[in-house]
GROMACS .gro file of C-alpha atoms in nm:
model
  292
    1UNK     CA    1 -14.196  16.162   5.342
    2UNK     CA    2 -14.072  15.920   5.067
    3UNK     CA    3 -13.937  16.091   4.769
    4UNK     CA    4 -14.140  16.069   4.466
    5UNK     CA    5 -13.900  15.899   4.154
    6UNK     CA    6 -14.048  15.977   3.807
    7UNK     CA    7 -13.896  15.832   3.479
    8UNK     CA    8 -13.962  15.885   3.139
    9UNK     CA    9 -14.053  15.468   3.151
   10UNK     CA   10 -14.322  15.585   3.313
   11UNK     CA   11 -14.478  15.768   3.090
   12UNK     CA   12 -14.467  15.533   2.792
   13UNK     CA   13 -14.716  15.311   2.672
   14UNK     CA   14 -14.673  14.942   2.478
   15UNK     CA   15 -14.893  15.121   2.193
   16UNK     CA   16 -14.671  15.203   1.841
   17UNK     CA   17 -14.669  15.546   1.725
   18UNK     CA   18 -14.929  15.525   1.422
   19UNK     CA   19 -14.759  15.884   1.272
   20UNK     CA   20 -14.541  15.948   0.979
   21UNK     CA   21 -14.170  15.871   1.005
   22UNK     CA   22 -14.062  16.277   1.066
   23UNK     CA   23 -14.379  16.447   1.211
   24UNK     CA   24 -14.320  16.694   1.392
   25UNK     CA   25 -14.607  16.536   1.652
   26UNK     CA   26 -14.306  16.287   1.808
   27UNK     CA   27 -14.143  16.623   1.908
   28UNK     CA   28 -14.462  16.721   2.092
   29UNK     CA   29 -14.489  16.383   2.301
   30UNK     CA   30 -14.124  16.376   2.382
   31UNK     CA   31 -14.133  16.744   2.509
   32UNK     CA   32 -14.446  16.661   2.721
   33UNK     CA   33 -14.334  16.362   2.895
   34UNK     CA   34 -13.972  16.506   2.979
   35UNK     CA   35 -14.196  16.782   3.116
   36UNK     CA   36 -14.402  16.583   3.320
   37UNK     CA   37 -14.116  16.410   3.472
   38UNK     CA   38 -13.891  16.700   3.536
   39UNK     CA   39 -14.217  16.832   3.713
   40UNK     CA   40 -14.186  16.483   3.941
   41UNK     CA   41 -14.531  16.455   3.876
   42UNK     CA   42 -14.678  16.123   3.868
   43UNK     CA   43 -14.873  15.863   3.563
   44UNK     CA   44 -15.180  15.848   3.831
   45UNK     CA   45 -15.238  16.235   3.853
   46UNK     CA   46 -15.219  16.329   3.512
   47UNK     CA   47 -15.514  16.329   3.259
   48UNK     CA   48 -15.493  16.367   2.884
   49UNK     CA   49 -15.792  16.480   2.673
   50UNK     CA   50 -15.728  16.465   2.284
   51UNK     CA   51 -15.919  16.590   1.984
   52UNK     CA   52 -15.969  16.422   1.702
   53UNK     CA   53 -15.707  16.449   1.415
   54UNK     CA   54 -15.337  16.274   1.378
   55UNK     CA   55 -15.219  16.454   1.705
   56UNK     CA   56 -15.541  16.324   1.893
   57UNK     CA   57 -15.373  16.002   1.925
   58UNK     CA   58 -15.084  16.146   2.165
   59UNK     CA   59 -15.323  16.024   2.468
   60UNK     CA   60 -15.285  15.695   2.354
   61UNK     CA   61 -14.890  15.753   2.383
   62UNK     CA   62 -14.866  15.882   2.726
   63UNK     CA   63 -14.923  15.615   3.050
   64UNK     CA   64 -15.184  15.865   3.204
   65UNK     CA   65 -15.513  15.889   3.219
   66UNK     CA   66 -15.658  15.930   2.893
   67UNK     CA   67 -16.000  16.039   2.689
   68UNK     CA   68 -16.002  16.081   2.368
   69UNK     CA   69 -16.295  16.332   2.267
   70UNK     CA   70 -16.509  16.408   1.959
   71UNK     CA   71 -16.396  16.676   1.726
   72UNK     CA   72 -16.371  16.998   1.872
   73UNK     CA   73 -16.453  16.894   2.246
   74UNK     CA   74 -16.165  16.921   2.444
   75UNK     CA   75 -16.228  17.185   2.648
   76UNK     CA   76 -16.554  17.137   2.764
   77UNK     CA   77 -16.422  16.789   2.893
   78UNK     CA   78 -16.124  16.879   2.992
   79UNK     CA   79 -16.309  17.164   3.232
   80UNK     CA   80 -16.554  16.900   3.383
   81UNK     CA   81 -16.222  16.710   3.474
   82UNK     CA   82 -16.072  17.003   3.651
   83UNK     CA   83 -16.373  17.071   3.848
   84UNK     CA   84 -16.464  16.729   3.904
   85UNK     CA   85 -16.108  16.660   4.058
   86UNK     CA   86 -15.873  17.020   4.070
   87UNK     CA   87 -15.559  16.813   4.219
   88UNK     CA   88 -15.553  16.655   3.861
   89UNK     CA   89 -15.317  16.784   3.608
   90UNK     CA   90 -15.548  16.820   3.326
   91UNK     CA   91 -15.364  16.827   2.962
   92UNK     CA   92 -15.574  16.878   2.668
   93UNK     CA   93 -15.404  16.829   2.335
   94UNK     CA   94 -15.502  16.863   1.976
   95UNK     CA   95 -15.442  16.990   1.621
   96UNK     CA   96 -15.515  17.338   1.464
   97UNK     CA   97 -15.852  17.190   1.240
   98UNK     CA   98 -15.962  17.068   1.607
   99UNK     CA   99 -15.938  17.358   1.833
  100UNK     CA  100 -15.960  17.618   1.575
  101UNK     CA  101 -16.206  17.487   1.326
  102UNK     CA  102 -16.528  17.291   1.559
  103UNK     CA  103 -16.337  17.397   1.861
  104UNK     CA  104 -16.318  17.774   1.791
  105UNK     CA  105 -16.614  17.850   2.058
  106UNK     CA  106 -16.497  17.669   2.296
  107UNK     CA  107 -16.104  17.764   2.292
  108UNK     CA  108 -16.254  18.143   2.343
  109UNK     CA  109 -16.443  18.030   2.650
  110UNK     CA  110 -16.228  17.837   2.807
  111UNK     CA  111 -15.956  18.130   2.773
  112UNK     CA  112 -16.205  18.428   2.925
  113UNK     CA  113 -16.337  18.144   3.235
  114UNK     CA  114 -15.931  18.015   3.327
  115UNK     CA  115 -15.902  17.721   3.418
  116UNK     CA  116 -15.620  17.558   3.521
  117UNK     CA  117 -15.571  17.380   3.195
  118UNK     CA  118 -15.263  17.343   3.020
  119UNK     CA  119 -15.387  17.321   2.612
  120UNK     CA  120 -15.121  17.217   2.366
  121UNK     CA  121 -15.216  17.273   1.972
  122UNK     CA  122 -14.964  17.079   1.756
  123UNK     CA  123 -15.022  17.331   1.464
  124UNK     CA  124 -14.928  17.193   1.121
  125UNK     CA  125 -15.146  17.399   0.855
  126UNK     CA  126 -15.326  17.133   0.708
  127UNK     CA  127 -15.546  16.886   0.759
  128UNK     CA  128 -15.321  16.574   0.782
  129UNK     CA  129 -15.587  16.311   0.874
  130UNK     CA  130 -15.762  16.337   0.608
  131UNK     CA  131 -15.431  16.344   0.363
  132UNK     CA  132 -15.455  16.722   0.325
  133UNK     CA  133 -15.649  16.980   0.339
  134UNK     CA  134 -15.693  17.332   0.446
  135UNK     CA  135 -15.677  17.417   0.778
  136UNK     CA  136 -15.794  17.757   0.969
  137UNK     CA  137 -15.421  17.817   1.005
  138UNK     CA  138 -15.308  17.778   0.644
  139UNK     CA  139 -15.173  18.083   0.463
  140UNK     CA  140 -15.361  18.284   0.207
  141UNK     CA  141 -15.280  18.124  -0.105
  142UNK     CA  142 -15.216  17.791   0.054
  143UNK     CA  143 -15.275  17.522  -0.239
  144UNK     CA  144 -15.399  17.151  -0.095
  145UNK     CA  145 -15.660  16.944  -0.301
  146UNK     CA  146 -15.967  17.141  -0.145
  147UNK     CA  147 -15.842  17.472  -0.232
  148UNK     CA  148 -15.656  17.355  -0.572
  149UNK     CA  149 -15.613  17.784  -0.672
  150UNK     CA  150 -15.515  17.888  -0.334
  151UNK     CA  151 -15.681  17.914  -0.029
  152UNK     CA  152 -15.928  18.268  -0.048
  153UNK     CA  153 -15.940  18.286   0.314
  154UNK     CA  154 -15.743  18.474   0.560
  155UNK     CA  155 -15.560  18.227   0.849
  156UNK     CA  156 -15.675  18.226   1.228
  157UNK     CA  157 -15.395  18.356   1.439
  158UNK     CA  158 -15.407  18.183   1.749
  159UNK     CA  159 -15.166  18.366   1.966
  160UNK     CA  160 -15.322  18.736   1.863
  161UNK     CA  161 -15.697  18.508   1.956
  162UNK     CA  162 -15.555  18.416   2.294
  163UNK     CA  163 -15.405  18.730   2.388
  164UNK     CA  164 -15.700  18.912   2.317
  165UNK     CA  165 -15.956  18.688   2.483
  166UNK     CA  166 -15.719  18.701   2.793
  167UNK     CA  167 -15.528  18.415   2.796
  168UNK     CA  168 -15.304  18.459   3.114
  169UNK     CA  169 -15.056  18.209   2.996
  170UNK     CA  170 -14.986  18.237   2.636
  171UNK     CA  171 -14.650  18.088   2.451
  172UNK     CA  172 -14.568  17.940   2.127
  173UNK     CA  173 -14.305  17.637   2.056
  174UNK     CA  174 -14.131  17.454   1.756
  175UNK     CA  175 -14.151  17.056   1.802
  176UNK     CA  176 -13.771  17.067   1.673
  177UNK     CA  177 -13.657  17.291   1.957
  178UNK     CA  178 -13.659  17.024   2.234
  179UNK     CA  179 -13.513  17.239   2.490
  180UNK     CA  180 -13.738  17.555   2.460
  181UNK     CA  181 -14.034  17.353   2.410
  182UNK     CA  182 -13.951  17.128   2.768
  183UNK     CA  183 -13.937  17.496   2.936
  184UNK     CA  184 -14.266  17.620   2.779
  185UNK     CA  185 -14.451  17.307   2.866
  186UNK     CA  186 -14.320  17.343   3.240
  187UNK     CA  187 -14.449  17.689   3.243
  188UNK     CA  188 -14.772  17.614   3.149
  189UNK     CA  189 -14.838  17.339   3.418
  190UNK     CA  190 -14.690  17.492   3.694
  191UNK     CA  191 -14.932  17.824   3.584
  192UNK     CA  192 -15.248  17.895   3.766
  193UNK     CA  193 -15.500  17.953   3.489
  194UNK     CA  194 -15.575  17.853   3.103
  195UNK     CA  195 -15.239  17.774   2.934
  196UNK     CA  196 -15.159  17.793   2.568
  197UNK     CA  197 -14.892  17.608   2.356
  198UNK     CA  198 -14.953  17.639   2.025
  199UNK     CA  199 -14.672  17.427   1.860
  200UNK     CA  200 -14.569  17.457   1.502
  201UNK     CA  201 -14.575  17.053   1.417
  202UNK     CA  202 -14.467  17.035   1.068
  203UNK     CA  203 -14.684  16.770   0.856
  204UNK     CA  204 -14.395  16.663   0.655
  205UNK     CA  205 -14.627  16.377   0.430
  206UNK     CA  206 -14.902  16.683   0.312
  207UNK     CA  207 -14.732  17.022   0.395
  208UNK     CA  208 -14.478  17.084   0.151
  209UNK     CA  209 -14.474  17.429   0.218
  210UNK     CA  210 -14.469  17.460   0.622
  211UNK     CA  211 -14.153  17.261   0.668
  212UNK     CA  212 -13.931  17.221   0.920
  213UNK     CA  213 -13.651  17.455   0.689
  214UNK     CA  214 -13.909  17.697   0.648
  215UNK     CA  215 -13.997  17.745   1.026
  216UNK     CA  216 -13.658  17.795   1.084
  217UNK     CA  217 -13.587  18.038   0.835
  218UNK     CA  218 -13.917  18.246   0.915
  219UNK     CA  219 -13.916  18.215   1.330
  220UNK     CA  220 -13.841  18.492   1.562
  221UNK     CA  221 -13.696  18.302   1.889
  222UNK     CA  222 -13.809  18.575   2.177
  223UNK     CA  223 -13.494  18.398   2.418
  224UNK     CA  224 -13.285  18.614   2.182
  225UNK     CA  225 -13.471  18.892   2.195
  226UNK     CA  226 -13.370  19.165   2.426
  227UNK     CA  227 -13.544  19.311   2.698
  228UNK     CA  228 -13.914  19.130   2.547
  229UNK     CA  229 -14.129  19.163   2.845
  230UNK     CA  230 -14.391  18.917   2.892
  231UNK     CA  231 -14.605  19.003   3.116
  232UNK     CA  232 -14.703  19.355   2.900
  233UNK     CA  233 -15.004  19.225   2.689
  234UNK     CA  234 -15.033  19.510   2.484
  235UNK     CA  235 -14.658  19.523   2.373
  236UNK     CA  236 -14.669  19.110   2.330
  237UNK     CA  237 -14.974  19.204   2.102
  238UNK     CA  238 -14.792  19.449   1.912
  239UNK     CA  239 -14.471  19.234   1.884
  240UNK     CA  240 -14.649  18.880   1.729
  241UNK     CA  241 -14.846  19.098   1.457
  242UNK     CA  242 -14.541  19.229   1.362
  243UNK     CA  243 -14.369  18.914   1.305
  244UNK     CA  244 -14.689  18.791   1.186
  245UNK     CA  245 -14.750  18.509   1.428
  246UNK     CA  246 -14.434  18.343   1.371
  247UNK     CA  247 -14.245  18.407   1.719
  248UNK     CA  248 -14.165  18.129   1.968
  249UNK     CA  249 -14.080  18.129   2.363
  250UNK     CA  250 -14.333  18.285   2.652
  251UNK     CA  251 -14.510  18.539   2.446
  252UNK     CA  252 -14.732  18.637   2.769
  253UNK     CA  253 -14.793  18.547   3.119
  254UNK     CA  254 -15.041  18.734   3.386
  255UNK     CA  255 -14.818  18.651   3.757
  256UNK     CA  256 -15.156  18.697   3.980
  257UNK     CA  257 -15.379  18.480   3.735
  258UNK     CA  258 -15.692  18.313   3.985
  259UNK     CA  259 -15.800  17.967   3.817
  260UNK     CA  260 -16.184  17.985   3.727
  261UNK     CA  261 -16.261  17.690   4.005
  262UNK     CA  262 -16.112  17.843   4.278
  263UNK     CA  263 -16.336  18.150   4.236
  264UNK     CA  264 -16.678  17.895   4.200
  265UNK     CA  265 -16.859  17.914   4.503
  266UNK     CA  266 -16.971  17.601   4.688
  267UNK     CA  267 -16.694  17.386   4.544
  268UNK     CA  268 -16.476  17.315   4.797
  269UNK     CA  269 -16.105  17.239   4.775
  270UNK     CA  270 -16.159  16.870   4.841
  271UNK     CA  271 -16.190  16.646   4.512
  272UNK     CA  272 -16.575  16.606   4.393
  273UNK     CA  273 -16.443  16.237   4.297
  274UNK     CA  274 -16.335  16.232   4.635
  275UNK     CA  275 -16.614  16.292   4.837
  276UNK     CA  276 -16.944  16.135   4.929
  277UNK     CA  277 -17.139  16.253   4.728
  278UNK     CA  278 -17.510  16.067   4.830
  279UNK     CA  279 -17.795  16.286   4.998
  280UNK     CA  280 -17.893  16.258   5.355
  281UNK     CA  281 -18.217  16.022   5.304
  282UNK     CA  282 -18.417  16.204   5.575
  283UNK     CA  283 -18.332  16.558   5.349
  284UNK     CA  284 -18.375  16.389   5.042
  285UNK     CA  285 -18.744  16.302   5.144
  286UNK     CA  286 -18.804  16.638   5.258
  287UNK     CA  287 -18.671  16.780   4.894
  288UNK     CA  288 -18.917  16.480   4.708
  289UNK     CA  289 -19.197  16.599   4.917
  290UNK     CA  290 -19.210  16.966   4.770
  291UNK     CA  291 -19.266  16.808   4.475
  292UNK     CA  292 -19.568  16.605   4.509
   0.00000   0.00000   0.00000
């Protein structure tokens, strides 16, 4: 068998990042396609659904397939691709106003059916599209130019959301720790089941708060943390609301974890896209007949 040669070439596109100079997003796409390639997995069998927002236009970045959603609708498309062809390795990307704001309903969904779905949330704390403003994940206090005396409402904590709707695969990165980030990504392909990365992405044009000093001055790195066991839900639980959210590395992973299409009945292992998919004529007939 010929051996398979990925490059990082390979996974670039002719199309000019459209993002700030310094947002954290170019961290994101750089730790997904070294991913992909350390993975040896190939352009052809990799598909990228994004949501709408500055980081939905990381699809357009990557040479793979790509579809880039409405707001809020990643996962809903990105599960028809996984059941429509389960040898794909189905990415769905976004910001923290996409999947947490329109997308709330269907991040919880996806997380209690598991699919195999790898979702990463670049997570800046503000809506940067729209040149700022607040996002379900800004702080309490948080002042942008739609909350101009502080934001009144309390923050969505993803990782405490996922690990209590039972997310199997559950981790949080920083875009400026390349290395960690690589790993984390990795992890969450190679796992069988609904993946999280929620990425802290500082916005560094509208978040003057969130920045890349202050993530580093307020994050708990759980590779330096002693004898942290991930696969105990209930301690991982009790660990990120102590630190308030704001730990990175593999917070949680369930080992045995059965994807949600390998438990459907009557789909077989064999691609829908791939098969032949036209009725018998002389059943078809029978099946129009009860009908008239």
């Amino acid at each position: 068998m010929a051996t398979v040669t990925v490059t990082l070439q390979d996974y670039k596109t002719s199309e000019k990042a459209w993002w700030c100079p310094g947002c954290g997003d170019f961290g994101v796409l750089a730790a997904l396609q070294k991913a992909l390639v350390e993975l040896e997995i190939e352009p052809h069998n990799v598909a990228v659904v994004a949501g709408i927002g500055c980081s939905g236009k990381i699809g357009n970045y990557i040479n793979a397939y790509n579809i880039h959603v409405t707001h809020g609708r990643t996962m809903p498309v990105a599960l028809g691709l996984k059941l429509a062809n389960r040898d794909l390795t189905v990415i769905a990307a976004g910001g923290d106003g996409d999947g947490y704001a329109i997308g709330m309903s269907h991040f919880l969904h996806a997380m209690r059916r598991n699919p195999d779905i790898t979702y990463i949330v670049m997570d800046n704390r503000i809506y940067g599209l729209t040149k700022g403003q607040t996002s379900p994940t800004s702080q309490t206090g948080f002042e942008t130019k739609s909350t101009p005396d502080g934001n009144l409402e309390r923050p969505v904590q993803p990782i405490q959301l996922a690990l209590a709707a039972g997310a199997t695969y559950v981790a949080q990165g920083f875009s400026s720790n390349q290395k960690q980030l690589v790993r984390l990504i990795k992890g969450a392909i190679q796992h069988k089941g609904f993946a999280l990365v929620n990425t802290f992405s500082p916005c560094v044009t509208f978040n003057k708060v969130n920045t890349y000093d202050w993530f580093k001055e307020h994050l708990v790195d759980l590779d330096e943390v002693p004898d942290y066991d991930p696969h105990d839900r209930v301690a991982a639980m009790r660990f990120v609301a102590e630190h308030d959210g704001l730990v990175t590395g593999l917070i949680y992973q369930e080992p045995e974890s059965i994807p949600f299409e390998e438990k459907l009945p009557g789909l077989g292992r064999r691609p829908l896209a791939a098969q032949d998919l036209r009725p018998d004529k002389e059943k078809l007939q029978q099946i129009l007949a009860q009908f008239r």
